[in-house]
Amino acid sequence: MEYLISIIKIIIAISIINVWLFRFKKPTTWRGNNAGNMKEEFEAYGLPEWLMYGVGTVKVLLSLSLLVSIYFDELEIPSACGIAFLMLIAIVMHIKIGDPIKKSLPAFIFFSLSLIVALVQ
């Protein structure tokens, strides 16, 4: 089970880092309100630009912390719970602007995977 949890941690972390560092300025199927990049997505949610950078920084740091938790167990629960919380907010934001459910799918998947990491010991 330990190996499976480590694989889940790696998948979560790489996915979040990919979105926030490599696909930040690119359109994806999952962006809220068909936004073309992260800035447009946060505008669609009615959120300020400074919050976008804050959320991105926290998500990347939590992702890195989740990776480090493979070796330092004490980081596992706070990192996974932090990511789960942010993914729950992402789901709520998609619902708030009336996005189809499928747009929330990545956030729901990473919310669920983060809860599995936090709860399975």
Backbone as CSV, one residue per row, in Angstrom:
resi,resn,N_x,N_y,N_z,CA_x,CA_y,CA_z,C_x,C_y,C_z
1,MET,0.822,-1.200,0.000,0.000,0.000,0.000,0.867,1.265,0.000
2,GLU,2.013,1.184,0.649,2.920,2.330,0.729,3.365,2.782,-0.666
3,TYR,3.635,1.835,-1.550,4.054,2.177,-2.911,2.925,2.838,-3.682
4,LEU,1.717,2.346,-3.502,0.562,2.927,-4.186,0.349,4.378,-3.735
5,ILE,0.448,4.625,-2.440,0.292,5.982,-1.918,1.392,6.889,-2.474
6,SER,2.612,6.382,-2.563,3.710,7.172,-3.133,3.438,7.516,-4.597
7,ILE,2.918,6.565,-5.343,2.579,6.811,-6.749,1.478,7.868,-6.852
8,ILE,0.483,7.781,-5.982,-0.596,8.773,-5.980,-0.034,10.163,-5.669
9,LYS,0.856,10.238,-4.693,1.480,11.523,-4.350,2.214,12.115,-5.556
10,ILE,2.953,11.283,-6.252,3.709,11.738,-7.419,2.762,12.228,-8.515
11,ILE,1.686,11.501,-8.753,0.707,11.899,-9.775,0.080,13.238,-9.426
12,ILE,-0.344,13.393,-8.179,-0.944,14.661,-7.745,0.047,15.805,-7.940
13,ALA,1.243,15.632,-7.410,2.239,16.707,-7.432,2.627,17.095,-8.851
14,ILE,2.929,16.125,-9.689,3.335,16.432,-11.066,2.202,17.109,-11.827
15,SER,0.987,16.665,-11.605,-0.156,17.266,-12.296,-0.349,18.721,-11.902
16,ILE,-0.287,19.002,-10.610,-0.479,20.381,-10.148,0.670,21.271,-10.619
17,ILE,1.873,20.786,-10.502,3.034,21.558,-10.963,2.942,21.816,-12.464
18,ASN,2.498,20.833,-13.220,2.322,21.000,-14.663,1.331,22.123,-14.968
19,VAL,0.190,22.120,-14.283,-0.836,23.131,-14.531,-0.333,24.531,-14.184
20,TRP,0.328,24.652,-13.039,0.699,25.984,-12.556,2.018,26.514,-13.109
21,LEU,2.912,25.657,-13.548,4.194,26.144,-14.053,4.361,26.002,-15.563
22,PHE,3.759,24.989,-16.150,3.985,24.743,-17.578,2.769,25.034,-18.455
23,ARG,1.566,24.966,-17.895,0.362,25.201,-18.687,-0.372,26.471,-18.235
24,PHE,0.289,27.281,-17.459,-0.283,28.489,-16.864,-0.880,29.426,-17.911
25,LYS,-0.191,29.594,-19.018,-0.630,30.531,-20.061,-1.297,29.831,-21.241
26,LYS,-1.631,28.569,-21.068,-2.192,27.793,-22.178,-3.643,27.409,-21.897
27,PRO,-4.431,27.309,-22.954,-5.817,26.853,-22.762,-5.862,25.342,-22.510
28,THR,-6.853,24.930,-21.753,-7.105,23.497,-21.571,-8.614,23.283,-21.600
29,THR,-9.008,22.066,-21.763,-10.423,21.699,-21.755,-11.069,22.006,-20.408
30,TRP,-10.279,22.026,-19.368,-10.805,22.096,-17.999,-10.914,23.509,-17.442
31,ARG,-10.404,24.511,-18.129,-10.436,25.876,-17.603,-11.873,26.383,-17.476
32,GLY,-12.122,27.068,-16.383,-13.449,27.612,-16.132,-13.874,28.604,-17.190
33,ASN,-15.138,28.530,-17.585,-15.736,29.484,-18.520,-14.979,29.563,-19.840
34,ASN,-14.337,28.470,-20.248,-13.558,28.401,-21.488,-12.444,29.436,-21.561
35,ALA,-11.860,29.757,-20.412,-10.761,30.718,-20.355,-9.568,30.182,-21.134
36,GLY,-8.787,31.097,-21.682,-7.632,30.710,-22.481,-6.358,30.519,-21.677
37,ASN,-6.354,30.986,-20.432,-5.182,30.841,-19.574,-5.616,30.998,-18.111
38,MET,-4.682,30.878,-17.197,-5.022,30.921,-15.779,-5.567,32.287,-15.368
39,LYS,-4.992,33.352,-15.901,-5.462,34.692,-15.544,-6.923,34.888,-15.952
40,GLU,-7.262,34.485,-17.161,-8.648,34.598,-17.626,-9.578,33.725,-16.789
41,GLU,-9.081,32.574,-16.349,-9.900,31.688,-15.532,-10.232,32.348,-14.187
42,PHE,-9.241,32.938,-13.542,-9.493,33.604,-12.269,-10.414,34.815,-12.459
43,GLU,-10.273,35.505,-13.586,-11.194,36.613,-13.896,-12.621,36.090,-14.040
44,ALA,-12.779,34.932,-14.678,-14.110,34.334,-14.838,-14.738,34.010,-13.484
45,TYR,-13.904,33.653,-12.528,-14.400,33.353,-11.179,-14.654,34.624,-10.364
46,GLY,-14.244,35.776,-10.909,-14.405,37.028,-10.192,-13.346,37.224,-9.112
47,LEU,-12.190,36.590,-9.295,-11.114,36.657,-8.299,-9.977,37.547,-8.792
48,PRO,-9.314,38.253,-7.878,-8.231,39.162,-8.275,-6.963,38.419,-8.690
49,GLU,-6.154,39.110,-9.469,-4.909,38.526,-9.977,-3.958,38.131,-8.844
50,TRP,-3.874,38.942,-7.797,-2.960,38.634,-6.691,-3.319,37.300,-6.046
51,LEU,-4.632,36.990,-5.996,-5.061,35.720,-5.406,-4.623,34.543,-6.279
52,MET,-4.648,34.746,-7.593,-4.192,33.697,-8.509,-2.743,33.326,-8.204
53,TYR,-1.887,34.328,-8.025,-0.482,34.046,-7.721,-0.328,33.413,-6.337
54,GLY,-1.141,33.838,-5.393,-1.107,33.243,-4.060,-1.529,31.784,-4.075
55,VAL,-2.633,31.504,-4.767,-3.118,30.122,-4.865,-2.092,29.260,-5.588
56,GLY,-1.540,29.775,-6.665,-0.536,29.017,-7.416,0.685,28.695,-6.576
57,THR,1.148,29.686,-5.830,2.312,29.471,-4.963,2.016,28.405,-3.915
58,VAL,0.857,28.508,-3.280,0.493,27.531,-2.253,0.342,26.133,-2.856
59,LYS,-0.292,26.035,-4.020,-0.468,24.721,-4.648,0.869,24.086,-5.020
60,VAL,1.782,24.881,-5.558,3.101,24.338,-5.926,3.863,23.928,-4.669
61,LEU,3.829,24.759,-3.636,4.526,24.409,-2.387,3.931,23.161,-1.734
62,LEU,2.611,23.061,-1.725,1.981,21.853,-1.174,2.330,20.618,-2.010
63,SER,2.411,20.789,-3.323,2.785,19.671,-4.197,4.210,19.207,-3.909
64,LEU,5.120,20.164,-3.763,6.504,19.813,-3.430,6.568,19.155,-2.054
65,SER,5.807,19.668,-1.125,5.746,19.089,0.217,5.193,17.662,0.168
66,LEU,4.217,17.447,-0.692,3.662,16.098,-0.847,4.725,15.139,-1.378
67,LEU,5.547,15.609,-2.308,6.651,14.778,-2.810,7.661,14.482,-1.703
68,VAL,8.005,15.492,-0.931,8.966,15.312,0.163,8.402,14.358,1.224
69,SER,7.069,14.338,1.347,6.440,13.461,2.349,6.645,11.983,2.056
70,ILE,7.121,11.660,0.866,7.457,10.267,0.562,8.564,9.802,1.510
71,TYR,9.418,10.745,1.900,10.530,10.425,2.808,10.319,10.944,4.229
72,PHE,9.497,11.973,4.380,9.230,12.568,5.690,7.728,12.514,5.959
73,ASP,7.301,11.455,6.622,5.880,11.172,6.830,5.096,12.310,7.472
74,GLU,5.750,13.105,8.309,5.033,14.158,9.028,4.457,15.232,8.104
75,LEU,4.910,15.285,6.860,4.389,16.256,5.894,3.176,15.734,5.123
76,GLU,2.927,14.444,5.212,1.898,13.811,4.385,0.494,14.375,4.629
77,ILE,0.035,14.352,5.859,-1.340,14.764,6.143,-1.546,16.256,5.892
78,PRO,-0.664,17.154,6.386,-0.904,18.574,6.087,-0.873,18.893,4.585
79,SER,0.033,18.274,3.857,0.132,18.524,2.415,-1.110,18.022,1.692
80,ALA,-1.503,16.796,1.976,-2.662,16.202,1.301,-3.948,16.941,1.662
81,CYS,-4.103,17.312,2.935,-5.308,18.049,3.353,-5.344,19.443,2.728
82,GLY,-4.199,20.086,2.627,-4.135,21.404,1.989,-4.549,21.339,0.534
83,ILE,-4.039,20.345,-0.172,-4.410,20.176,-1.581,-5.886,19.835,-1.702
84,ALA,-6.377,18.948,-0.865,-7.804,18.581,-0.898,-8.680,19.815,-0.691
85,PHE,-8.310,20.656,0.277,-9.072,21.872,0.544,-9.099,22.790,-0.676
86,LEU,-7.952,23.001,-1.296,-7.895,23.874,-2.473,-8.665,23.284,-3.660
87,MET,-8.651,21.976,-3.793,-9.412,21.335,-4.876,-10.912,21.446,-4.626
88,LEU,-11.309,21.374,-3.363,-12.722,21.556,-3.026,-13.169,22.971,-3.397
89,ILE,-12.335,23.951,-3.110,-12.647,25.328,-3.496,-12.733,25.451,-5.017
90,ALA,-11.842,24.776,-5.737,-11.882,24.806,-7.206,-13.212,24.252,-7.726
91,ILE,-13.678,23.179,-7.118,-14.969,22.597,-7.515,-16.087,23.602,-7.284
92,VAL,-16.070,24.231,-6.120,-17.085,25.233,-5.792,-17.061,26.393,-6.789
93,MET,-15.872,26.828,-7.187,-15.770,27.932,-8.141,-16.340,27.551,-9.505
94,HIS,-16.090,26.322,-9.936,-16.675,25.863,-11.205,-18.201,25.880,-11.116
95,ILE,-18.726,25.418,-10.002,-20.180,25.406,-9.812,-20.717,26.836,-9.780
96,LYS,-19.994,27.723,-9.101,-20.408,29.129,-8.956,-20.642,29.806,-10.304
97,ILE,-19.773,29.522,-11.283,-19.913,30.193,-12.583,-20.724,29.362,-13.585
98,GLY,-21.274,28.257,-13.122,-22.156,27.464,-13.976,-21.456,26.591,-15.001
99,ASP,-20.208,26.247,-14.740,-19.501,25.334,-15.644,-20.174,23.970,-15.639
100,PRO,-20.101,23.253,-16.765,-20.588,21.882,-16.760,-19.759,21.038,-15.776
101,ILE,-20.347,20.011,-15.238,-19.699,19.158,-14.233,-18.354,18.643,-14.720
102,LYS,-18.232,18.321,-16.005,-16.979,17.753,-16.516,-15.786,18.681,-16.305
103,LYS,-16.014,19.993,-16.236,-14.907,20.931,-16.012,-14.329,20.776,-14.604
104,SER,-15.141,20.265,-13.674,-14.697,20.054,-12.296,-14.013,18.712,-12.104
105,LEU,-14.008,17.885,-13.123,-13.490,16.524,-12.994,-12.046,16.458,-12.493
106,PRO,-11.093,17.215,-13.051,-9.728,17.137,-12.510,-9.661,17.533,-11.037
107,ALA,-10.350,18.614,-10.671,-10.346,19.032,-9.270,-10.946,17.944,-8.385
108,PHE,-12.022,17.312,-8.849,-12.643,16.235,-8.066,-11.703,15.039,-7.920
109,ILE,-11.023,14.691,-8.993,-10.087,13.560,-8.943,-8.956,13.845,-7.954
110,PHE,-8.371,15.046,-8.030,-7.265,15.359,-7.127,-7.741,15.595,-5.696
111,PHE,-8.968,16.060,-5.530,-9.572,16.143,-4.198,-9.665,14.738,-3.607
112,SER,-10.200,13.808,-4.388,-10.379,12.430,-3.925,-9.041,11.750,-3.643
113,LEU,-8.092,11.894,-4.548,-6.766,11.285,-4.346,-6.061,11.861,-3.118
114,SER,-6.215,13.157,-2.902,-5.598,13.780,-1.737,-6.224,13.261,-0.449
115,LEU,-7.535,13.067,-0.452,-8.181,12.487,0.726,-7.722,11.063,0.973
116,ILE,-7.534,10.295,-0.084,-7.028,8.933,0.073,-5.652,8.976,0.740
117,VAL,-4.780,9.853,0.266,-3.438,9.973,0.857,-3.543,10.349,2.336
118,ALA,-4.409,11.304,2.642,-4.529,11.799,4.024,-5.141,10.759,4.963
119,LEU,-6.044,9.946,4.442,-6.822,9.052,5.314,-6.295,7.623,5.378
120,VAL,-5.575,7.181,4.346,-5.060,5.804,4.335,-3.677,5.803,4.968
121,GLN,-3.552,5.092,6.045,-2.258,5.061,6.753,-1.743,3.639,6.824
